[in-house]
Coordinates of C-alpha atoms and ligand atoms in Angstrom, one line a residue:
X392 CA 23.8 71.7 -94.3
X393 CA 22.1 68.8 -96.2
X394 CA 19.4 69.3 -99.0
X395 CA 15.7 68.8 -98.2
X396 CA 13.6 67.2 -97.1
X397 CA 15.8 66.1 -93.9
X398 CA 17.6 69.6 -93.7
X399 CA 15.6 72.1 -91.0
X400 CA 17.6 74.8 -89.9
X401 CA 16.4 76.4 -86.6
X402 CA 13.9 79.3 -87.8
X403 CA 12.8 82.2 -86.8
X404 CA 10.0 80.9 -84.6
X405 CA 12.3 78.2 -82.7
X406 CA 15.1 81.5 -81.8
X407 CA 11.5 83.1 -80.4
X408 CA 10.8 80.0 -78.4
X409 CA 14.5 80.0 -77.0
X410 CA 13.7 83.5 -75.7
X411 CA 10.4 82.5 -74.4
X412 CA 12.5 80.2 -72.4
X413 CA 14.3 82.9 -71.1
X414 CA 11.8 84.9 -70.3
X415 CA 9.7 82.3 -68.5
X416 CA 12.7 81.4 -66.5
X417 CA 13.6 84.6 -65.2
X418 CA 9.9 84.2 -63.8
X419 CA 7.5 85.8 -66.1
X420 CA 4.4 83.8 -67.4
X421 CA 4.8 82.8 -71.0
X422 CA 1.5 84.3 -71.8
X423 CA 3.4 87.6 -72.0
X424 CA 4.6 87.2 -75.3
X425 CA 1.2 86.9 -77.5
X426 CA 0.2 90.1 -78.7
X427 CA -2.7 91.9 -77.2
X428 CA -5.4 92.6 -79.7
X429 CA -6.4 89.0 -81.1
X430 CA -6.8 90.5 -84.7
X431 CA -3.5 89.8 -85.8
X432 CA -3.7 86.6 -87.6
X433 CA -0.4 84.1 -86.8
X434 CA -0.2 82.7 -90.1
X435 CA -1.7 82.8 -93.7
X436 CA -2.9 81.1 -96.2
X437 CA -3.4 81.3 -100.0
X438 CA -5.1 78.2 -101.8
X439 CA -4.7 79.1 -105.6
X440 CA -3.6 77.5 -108.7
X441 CA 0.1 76.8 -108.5
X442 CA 3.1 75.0 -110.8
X443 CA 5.0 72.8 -109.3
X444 CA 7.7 70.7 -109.9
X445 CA 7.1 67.1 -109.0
X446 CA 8.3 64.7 -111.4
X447 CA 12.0 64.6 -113.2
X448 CA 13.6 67.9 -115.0
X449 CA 12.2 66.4 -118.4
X450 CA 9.0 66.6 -117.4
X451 CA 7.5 69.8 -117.7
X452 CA 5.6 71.7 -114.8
X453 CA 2.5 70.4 -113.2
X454 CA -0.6 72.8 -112.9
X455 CA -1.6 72.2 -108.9
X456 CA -3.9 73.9 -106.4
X457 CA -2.0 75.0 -103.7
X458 CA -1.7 76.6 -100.4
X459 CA 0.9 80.0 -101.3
X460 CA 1.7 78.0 -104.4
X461 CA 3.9 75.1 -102.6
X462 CA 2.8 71.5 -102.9
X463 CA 2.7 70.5 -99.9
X464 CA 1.4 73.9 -98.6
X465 CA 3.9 75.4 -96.0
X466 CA 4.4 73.7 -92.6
X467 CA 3.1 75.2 -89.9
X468 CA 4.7 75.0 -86.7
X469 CA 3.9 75.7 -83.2
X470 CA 4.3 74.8 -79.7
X471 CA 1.6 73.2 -77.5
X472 CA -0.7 75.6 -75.9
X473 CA -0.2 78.5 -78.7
X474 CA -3.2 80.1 -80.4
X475 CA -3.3 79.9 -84.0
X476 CA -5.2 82.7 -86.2
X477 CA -4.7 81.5 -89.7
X478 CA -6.0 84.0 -92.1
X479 CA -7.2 81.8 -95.3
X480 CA -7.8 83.9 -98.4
X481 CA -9.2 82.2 -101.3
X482 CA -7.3 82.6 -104.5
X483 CA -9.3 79.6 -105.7
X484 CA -12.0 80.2 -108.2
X485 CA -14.5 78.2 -106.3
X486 CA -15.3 77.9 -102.6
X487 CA -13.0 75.9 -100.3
X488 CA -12.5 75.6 -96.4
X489 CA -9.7 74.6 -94.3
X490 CA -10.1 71.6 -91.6
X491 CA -7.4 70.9 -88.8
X492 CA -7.2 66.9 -89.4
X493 CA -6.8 65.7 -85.6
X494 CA -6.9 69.2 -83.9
X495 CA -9.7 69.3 -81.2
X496 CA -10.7 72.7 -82.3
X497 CA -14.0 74.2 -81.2
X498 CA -16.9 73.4 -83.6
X499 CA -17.3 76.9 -85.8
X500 CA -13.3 76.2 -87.0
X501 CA -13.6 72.9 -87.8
X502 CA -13.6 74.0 -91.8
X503 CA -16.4 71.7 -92.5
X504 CA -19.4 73.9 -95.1
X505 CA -22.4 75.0 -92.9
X506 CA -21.4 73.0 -89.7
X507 CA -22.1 75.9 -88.9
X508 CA -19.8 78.3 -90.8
X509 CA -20.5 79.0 -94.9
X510 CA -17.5 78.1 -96.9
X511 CA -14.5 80.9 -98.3
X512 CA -16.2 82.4 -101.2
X513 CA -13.5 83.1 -104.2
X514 CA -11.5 86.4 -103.1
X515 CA -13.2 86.2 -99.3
X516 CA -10.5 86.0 -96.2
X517 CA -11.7 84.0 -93.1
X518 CA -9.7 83.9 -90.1
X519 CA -9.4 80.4 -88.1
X520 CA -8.4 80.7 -84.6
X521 CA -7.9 77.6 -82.1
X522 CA -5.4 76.6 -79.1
X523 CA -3.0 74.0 -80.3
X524 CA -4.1 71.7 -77.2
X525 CA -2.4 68.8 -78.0
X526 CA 1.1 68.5 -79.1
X527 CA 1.8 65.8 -82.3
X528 CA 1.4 65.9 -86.1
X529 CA -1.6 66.9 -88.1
X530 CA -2.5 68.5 -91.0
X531 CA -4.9 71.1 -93.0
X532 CA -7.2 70.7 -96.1
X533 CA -10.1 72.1 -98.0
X534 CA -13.3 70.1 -96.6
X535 CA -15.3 71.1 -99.3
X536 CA -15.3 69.1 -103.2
X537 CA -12.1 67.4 -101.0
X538 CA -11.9 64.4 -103.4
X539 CA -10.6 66.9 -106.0
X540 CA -9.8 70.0 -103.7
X541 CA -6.7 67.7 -101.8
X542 CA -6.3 65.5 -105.4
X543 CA -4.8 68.8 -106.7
X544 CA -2.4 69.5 -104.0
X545 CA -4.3 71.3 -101.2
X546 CA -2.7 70.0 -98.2
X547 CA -0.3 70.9 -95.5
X548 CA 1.6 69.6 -92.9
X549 CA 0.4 71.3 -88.9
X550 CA 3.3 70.5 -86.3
X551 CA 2.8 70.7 -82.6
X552 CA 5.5 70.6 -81.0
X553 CA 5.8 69.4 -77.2
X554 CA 6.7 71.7 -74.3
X555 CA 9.4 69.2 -73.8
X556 CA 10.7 67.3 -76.8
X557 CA 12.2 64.1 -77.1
X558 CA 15.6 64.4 -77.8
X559 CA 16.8 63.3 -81.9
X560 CA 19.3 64.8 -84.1
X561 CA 16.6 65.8 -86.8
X562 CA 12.9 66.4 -86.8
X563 CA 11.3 65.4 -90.3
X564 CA 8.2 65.6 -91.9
X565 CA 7.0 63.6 -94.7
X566 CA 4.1 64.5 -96.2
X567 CA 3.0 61.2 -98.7
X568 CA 1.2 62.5 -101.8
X569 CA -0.5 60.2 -104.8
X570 CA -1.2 61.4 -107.7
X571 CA -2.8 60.8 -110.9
X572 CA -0.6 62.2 -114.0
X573 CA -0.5 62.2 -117.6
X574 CA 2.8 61.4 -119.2
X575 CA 2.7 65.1 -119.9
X576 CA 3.3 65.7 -115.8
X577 CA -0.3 66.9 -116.2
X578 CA -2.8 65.8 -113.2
X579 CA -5.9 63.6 -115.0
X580 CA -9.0 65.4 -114.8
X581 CA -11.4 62.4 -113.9
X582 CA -12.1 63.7 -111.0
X583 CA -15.1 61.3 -109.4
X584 CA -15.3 58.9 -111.7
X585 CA -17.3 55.8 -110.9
X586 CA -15.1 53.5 -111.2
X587 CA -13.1 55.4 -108.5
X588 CA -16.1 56.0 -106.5
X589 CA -17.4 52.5 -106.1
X590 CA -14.2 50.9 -105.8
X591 CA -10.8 51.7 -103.4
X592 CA -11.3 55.2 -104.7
X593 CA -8.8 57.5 -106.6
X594 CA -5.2 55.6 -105.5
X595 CA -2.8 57.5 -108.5
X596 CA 0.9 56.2 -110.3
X597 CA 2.9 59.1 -108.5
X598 CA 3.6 58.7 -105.0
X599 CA 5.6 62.1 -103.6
X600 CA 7.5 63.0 -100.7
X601 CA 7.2 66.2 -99.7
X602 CA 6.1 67.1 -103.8
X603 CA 8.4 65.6 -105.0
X604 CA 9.2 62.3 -106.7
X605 CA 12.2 61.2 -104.8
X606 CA 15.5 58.9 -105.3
X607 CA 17.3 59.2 -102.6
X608 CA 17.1 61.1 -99.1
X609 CA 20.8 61.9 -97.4
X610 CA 20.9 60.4 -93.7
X611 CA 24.4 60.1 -91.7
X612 CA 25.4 56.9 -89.4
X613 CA 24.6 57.2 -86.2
X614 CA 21.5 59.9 -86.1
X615 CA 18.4 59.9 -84.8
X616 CA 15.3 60.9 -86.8
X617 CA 11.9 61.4 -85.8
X618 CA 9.7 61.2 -89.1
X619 CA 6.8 62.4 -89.2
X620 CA 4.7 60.4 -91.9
X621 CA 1.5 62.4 -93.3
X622 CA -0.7 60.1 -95.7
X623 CA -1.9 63.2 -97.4
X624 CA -3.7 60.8 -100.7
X625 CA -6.8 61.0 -101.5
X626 CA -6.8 57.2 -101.7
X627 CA -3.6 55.4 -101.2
X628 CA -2.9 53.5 -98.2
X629 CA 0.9 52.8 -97.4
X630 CA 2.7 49.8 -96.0
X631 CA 6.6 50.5 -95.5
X632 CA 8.9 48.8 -95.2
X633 CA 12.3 50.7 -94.1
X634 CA 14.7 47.5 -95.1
X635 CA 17.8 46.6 -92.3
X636 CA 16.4 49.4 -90.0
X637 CA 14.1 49.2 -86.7
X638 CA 11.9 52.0 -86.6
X639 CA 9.8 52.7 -83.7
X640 CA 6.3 53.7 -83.8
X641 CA 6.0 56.8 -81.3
X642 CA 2.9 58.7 -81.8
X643 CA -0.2 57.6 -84.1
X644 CA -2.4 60.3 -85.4
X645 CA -0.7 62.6 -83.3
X646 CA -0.9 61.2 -80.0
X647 CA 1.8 59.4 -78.2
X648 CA 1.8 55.8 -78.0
X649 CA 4.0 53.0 -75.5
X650 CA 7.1 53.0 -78.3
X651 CA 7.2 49.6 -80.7
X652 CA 8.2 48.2 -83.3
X653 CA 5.3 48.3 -86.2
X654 CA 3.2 44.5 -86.7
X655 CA 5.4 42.4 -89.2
X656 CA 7.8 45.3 -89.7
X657 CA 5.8 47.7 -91.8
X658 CA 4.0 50.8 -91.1
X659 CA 0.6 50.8 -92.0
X660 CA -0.8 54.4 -92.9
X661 CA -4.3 55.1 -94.4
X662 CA -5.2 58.2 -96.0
X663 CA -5.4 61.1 -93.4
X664 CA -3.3 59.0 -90.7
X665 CA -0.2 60.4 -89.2
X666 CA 2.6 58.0 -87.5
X667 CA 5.6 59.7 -85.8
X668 CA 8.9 56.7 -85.8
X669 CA 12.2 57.1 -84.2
X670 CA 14.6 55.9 -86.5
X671 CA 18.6 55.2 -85.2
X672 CA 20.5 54.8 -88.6
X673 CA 22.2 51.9 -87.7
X674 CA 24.2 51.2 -90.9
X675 CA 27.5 52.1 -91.8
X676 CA 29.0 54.9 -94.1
X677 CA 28.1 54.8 -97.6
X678 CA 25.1 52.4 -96.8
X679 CA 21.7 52.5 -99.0
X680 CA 18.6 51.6 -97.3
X681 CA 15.2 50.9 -99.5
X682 CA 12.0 52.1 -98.4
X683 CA 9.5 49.7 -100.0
X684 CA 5.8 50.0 -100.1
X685 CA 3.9 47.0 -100.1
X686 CA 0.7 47.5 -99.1
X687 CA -1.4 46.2 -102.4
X688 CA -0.9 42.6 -103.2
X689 CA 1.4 42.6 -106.1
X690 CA 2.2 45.9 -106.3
X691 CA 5.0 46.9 -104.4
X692 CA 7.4 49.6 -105.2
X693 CA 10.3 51.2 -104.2
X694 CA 9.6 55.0 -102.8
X695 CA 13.0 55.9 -102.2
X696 CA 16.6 55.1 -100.7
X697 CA 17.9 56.1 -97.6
X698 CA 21.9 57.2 -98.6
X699 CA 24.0 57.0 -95.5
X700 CA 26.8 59.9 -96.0
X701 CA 30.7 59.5 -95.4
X702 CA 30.2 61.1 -92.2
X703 CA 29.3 59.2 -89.0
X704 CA 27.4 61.0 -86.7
X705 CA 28.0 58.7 -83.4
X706 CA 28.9 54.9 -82.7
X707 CA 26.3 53.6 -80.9
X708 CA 22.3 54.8 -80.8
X709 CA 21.2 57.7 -78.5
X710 CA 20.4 56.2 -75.3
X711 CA 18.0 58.9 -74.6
X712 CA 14.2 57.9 -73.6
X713 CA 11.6 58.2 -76.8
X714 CA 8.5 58.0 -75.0
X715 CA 6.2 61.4 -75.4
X716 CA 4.3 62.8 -73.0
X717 CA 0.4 62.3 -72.7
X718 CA -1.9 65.0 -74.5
X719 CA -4.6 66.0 -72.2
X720 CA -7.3 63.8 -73.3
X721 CA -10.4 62.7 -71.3
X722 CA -10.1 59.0 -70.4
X723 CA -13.1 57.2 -71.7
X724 CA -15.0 55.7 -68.9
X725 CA -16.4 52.4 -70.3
X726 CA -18.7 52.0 -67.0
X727 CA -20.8 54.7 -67.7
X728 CA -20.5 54.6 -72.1
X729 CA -23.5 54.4 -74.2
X730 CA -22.8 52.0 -77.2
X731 CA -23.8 52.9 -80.9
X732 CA -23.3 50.2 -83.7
X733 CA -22.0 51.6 -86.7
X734 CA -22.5 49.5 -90.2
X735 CA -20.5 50.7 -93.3
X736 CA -21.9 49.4 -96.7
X737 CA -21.7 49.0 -100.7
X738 CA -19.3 49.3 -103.0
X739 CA -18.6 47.1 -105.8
X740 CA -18.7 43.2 -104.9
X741 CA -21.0 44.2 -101.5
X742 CA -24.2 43.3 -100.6
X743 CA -25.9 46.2 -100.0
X744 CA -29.1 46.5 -102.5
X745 CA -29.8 50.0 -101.7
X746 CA -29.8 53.0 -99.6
X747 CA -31.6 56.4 -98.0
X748 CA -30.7 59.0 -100.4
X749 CA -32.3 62.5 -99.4
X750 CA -34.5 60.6 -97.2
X751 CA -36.0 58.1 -99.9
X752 CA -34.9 54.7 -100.6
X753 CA -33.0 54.4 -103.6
X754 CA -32.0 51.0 -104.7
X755 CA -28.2 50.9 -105.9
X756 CA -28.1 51.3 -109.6
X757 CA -30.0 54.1 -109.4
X758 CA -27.6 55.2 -106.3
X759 CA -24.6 54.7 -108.5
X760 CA -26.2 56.5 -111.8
X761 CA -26.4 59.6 -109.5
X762 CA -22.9 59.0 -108.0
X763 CA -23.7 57.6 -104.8
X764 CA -22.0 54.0 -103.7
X765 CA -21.7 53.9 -99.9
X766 CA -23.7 54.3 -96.6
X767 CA -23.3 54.4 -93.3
X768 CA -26.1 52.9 -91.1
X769 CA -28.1 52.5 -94.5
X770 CA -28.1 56.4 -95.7
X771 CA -25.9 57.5 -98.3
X772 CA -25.1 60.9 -97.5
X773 CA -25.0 63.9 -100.5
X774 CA -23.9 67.4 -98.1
X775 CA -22.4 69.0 -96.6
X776 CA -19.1 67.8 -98.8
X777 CA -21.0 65.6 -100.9
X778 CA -23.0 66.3 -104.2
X779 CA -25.5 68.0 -102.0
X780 CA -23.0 71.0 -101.4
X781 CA -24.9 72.9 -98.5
X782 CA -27.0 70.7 -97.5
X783 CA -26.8 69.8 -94.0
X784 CA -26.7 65.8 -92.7
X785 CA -28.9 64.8 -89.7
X786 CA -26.9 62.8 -87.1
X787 CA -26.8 59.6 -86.7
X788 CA -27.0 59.8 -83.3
X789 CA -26.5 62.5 -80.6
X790 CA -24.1 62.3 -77.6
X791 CA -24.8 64.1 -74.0
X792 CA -22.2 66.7 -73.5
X793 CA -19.3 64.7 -71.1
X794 CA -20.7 61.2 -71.9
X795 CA -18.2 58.4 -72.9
X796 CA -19.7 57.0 -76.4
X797 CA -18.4 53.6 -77.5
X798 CA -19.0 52.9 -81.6
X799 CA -18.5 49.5 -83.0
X800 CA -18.1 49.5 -86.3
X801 CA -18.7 46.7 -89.2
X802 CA -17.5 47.0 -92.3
X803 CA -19.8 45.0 -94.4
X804 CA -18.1 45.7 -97.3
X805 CA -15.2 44.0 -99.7
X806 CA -12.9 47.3 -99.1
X807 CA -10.8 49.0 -96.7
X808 CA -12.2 52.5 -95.2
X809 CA -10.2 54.7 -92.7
X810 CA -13.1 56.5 -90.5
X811 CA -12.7 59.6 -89.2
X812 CA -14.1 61.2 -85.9
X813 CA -14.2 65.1 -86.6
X814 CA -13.3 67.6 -83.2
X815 CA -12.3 64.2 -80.8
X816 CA -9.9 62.0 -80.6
X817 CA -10.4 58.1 -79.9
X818 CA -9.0 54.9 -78.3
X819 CA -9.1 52.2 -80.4
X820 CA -9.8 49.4 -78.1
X821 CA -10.5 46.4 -80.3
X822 CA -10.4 44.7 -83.3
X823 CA -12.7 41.6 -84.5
X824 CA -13.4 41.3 -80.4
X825 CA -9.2 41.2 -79.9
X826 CA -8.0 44.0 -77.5
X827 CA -5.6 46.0 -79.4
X828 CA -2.0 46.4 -77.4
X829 CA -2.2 49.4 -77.3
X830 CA -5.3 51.4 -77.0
X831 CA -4.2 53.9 -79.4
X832 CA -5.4 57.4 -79.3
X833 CA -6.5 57.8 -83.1
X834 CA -8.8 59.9 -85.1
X835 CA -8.8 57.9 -88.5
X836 CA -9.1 54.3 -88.0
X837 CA -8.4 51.5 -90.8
X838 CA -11.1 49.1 -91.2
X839 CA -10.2 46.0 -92.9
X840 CA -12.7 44.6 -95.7
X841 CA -15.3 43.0 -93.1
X842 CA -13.3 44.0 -90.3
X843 CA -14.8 45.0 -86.6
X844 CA -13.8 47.4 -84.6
X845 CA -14.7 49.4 -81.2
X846 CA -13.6 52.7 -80.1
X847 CA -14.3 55.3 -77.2
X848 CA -14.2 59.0 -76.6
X849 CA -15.3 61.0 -74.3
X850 CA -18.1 63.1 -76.2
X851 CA -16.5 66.5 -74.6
X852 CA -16.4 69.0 -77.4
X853 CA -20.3 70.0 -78.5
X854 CA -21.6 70.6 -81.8
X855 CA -22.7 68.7 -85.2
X856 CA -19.0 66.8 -86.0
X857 CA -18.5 64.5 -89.3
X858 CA -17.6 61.2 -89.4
X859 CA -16.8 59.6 -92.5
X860 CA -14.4 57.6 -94.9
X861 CA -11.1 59.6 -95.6
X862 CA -11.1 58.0 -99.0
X863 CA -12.5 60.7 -100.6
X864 CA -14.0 59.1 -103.2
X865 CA -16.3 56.8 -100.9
X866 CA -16.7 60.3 -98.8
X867 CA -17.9 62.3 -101.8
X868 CA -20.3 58.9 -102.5
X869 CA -21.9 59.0 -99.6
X870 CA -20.0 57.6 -96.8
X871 CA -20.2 60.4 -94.2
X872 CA -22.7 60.9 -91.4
X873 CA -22.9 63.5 -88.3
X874 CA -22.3 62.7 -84.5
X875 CA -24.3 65.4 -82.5
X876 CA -22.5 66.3 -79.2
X877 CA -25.1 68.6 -77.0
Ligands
C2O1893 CU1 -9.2 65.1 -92.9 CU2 -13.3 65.2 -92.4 O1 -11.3 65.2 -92.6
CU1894 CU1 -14.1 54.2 -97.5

């Protein structure tokens, strides 16, 4: 067996599936084997201080908050069409919340404060319960103070696994952490700083794989490997590189996509975005293959090595298909779509003079002495996960129940801002008036500094849903908003 993060050896849960299998083929209905009374949570989940590990053995300790004291919190795993009931107690000594990044769960457990569920109070236990409709890779976090909350390690990985998988030799999650440490191994406490706020946010000097800082991850000749990259930062968007190999990009945010290889050979991944690649290891015995990341002019780095083992696994690549089924999404029907425009604004070196803070204009000095630095259609936003803590956002605009919306978004700002769609997910159908190849189904889309782009969705899921910048920072300074679905 080789050591983590590559190794999985079949669990519990898969030998249950295998006799699910059995059971549904000797012509019972699946459905047999959930338990009857719907108390009985699946899973849980304790976010509480932790220790972990995360730098070399000289460095001592480092104090987290964690889900059951593991940075990343454990990996759930289902199958497609299960229900999850994830009892959450908080061991946390303030309030937190868990959101299912991606997962189209109904409104009351989408984890987000008073939309329309309070918040876990220290030493409460809430129970979240949802289908897994759609198979692909998400993730959980606290929705609540998230630009510290996830900055201390509150973050897990949520796999959902097809009824039919694609057939690899290993199925891997990465989950990309950033952090900002002392030379102690000690996480800085400047938590929502300005400079931070007003700028690309809190991007760290400790980028993890898995919780870990990593040299080198064991691969054999010959395998296939679907990895599954989580962007779990705060801040930090990745661009990597995987030197001499040709990955291609099978699922983004979850959702399958027409297999390719990435734009100029390097997979883009914003804060809260997911991409699933098939990788064939196509080098020899005893090969080392970098994976750089390059994203930041001027700042690349190498995040770890890829050491090929003695051992060769098979001569030439699997020749088996990669393409994943469709999730059942709504088509958008662009016919019928009502259009919103969508500005994002401020930020150092912007133009924006001012915004609507708690319904008065504020110009932006005085924004930025009260921690505010963004907006979104001219409002800088201060609750529900803001500085307003509780306080409950208007929405921008509100979507019949059914209705295909189409927003086009500016960004008329000098940074880059991954937007994400709460309880829907979206095709990306253009960028700066360009079609994009391939309509991706997304829920967190990277806008370039002054970038344009359009998206649709069919507005099927009702209730108040955020929408806002997965840099936290910008988030916690006001770039969020609510879509109303009725
Ligand atoms: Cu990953 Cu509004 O969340
Ligand atoms: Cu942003």
């Amino acid at each position: 067996m080789l050591p983590n993060p590559f190794a999985r050896p079949i669990d519990r849960r898969q030998l249950l599936l295998l006799a699910g299998g059995a059971i549904a083929a000797a012509g019972f209905a699946p459905a047999i084997l959930r338990p009857a009374q719907a108390a009985e949570p699946t899973h849980t989940l304790t976010p509480g201080p932790g220790r972990a590990r995360m730098v070399g053995a000289e460095y001592p300790e480092t104090t987290v908050w964690a889900y059951d004291g593991r940075v990343p919190g454990p990996e759930i795993r289902v199958r497609q069409g299960d229900r999850l009931r994830v009892a959450v107690t908080n061991r946390l000594a303030e309030e937190t919340t868990v959101h299912w990044h991606g997962v189209r769960v109904p409104n009351a457990m989408d984890g987000v404060p008073h939309m329309p569920r309070p918040p876990i109070a220290p030493g409460e236990t809430f129970t979240y319960e949802f289908d897994a409709v759609d198979a692909g890779t998400f993730w959980y976090h606290p929705h609540i103070r998230s630009h510290e909350q996830v900055g201390r390690g509150l973050a897990g990985a949520l796999i959902v696994e097809e009824r039919e998988p694609i057939r690899v030799d290993r199925d891997v999650t990465w989950m990309l952490g950033d952090w900002r440490l002392k030379n102690d191994a000690s996480i800085s406490d400047d938590f929502g700083n300005m400079m931070d706020l007003s700028h690309n946010g809190r991007v760290g000097n400790t980028v993890t794989i898995n919780g870990r800082v990593l040299d080198e991850v064991p691969v054999r000749a010959g395998e296939r490997i679907r990895l599954r990259l989580v962007n779990a930062a705060n801040a930090r968007i990745f661009g990597l590189r995987l030197q001499g190999l040709r990955p291609q990009v099978v699922a983004i945010d979850g959702h399958p996509v027409e297999p390719h290889e990435p734009a100029d050979g390097r997979v883009v991944l914003a804060p809260a975005m997911r991409i699933d690649l098939v990788i064939d290891m196509i080098g020899a015995p005893s090969d080392r293959v970098t994976v750089v990341d390059d994203f930041y002019r001027g700042l690349a780095y190498r995040l770890v090595d890829l050491a090929y083992g003695a051992e060769r696994l098979r001569d030439r690549p699997l020749e088996a298909p990669i393409g994943l089924p469709a999730n059942p999404v709504p088509e958008p029907d662009l016919s019928g779509a009502v259009r919103h425009e969508v500005t994002l604004g401020g930020g150092m070196m912007g133009m924006m003079a001012g915004a609507m803070v708690d319904g008065k204009m504020t110009d932006m000095r005085t924004m930025m002495r009260s921690g505010m630095a963004w907006a979104i259609n001219g409002v800088a936003a201060s609750g529900p996960d803001g500085h307003g803590g509780g306080h409950v956002m208007d929405p921008i605009f509100t979507l019949e129940r059914g209705r295909t919306c189409v927003i086009a978004m500016a960004n008329d700002t000098a940074w880059h801002h991954p937007m994400h769609l709460h309880g829907h997910t979206f095709r990306v159908l253009s960028r700066n008036s360009q079609p994009t190849r391939f309509r991706e189904w997304q829920d967190t889309v990277l806008l370039a500094p002054r970038e344009r782009v359009e998206v649709a969705f069919v507005a099927d899921n009702p209730g108040d849903w955020m929408f806002h910048c997965h840099i936290l920072e910008h988030q916690v300074a006001g770039m969020m908003s609510t879509i109303r679905v009725t």
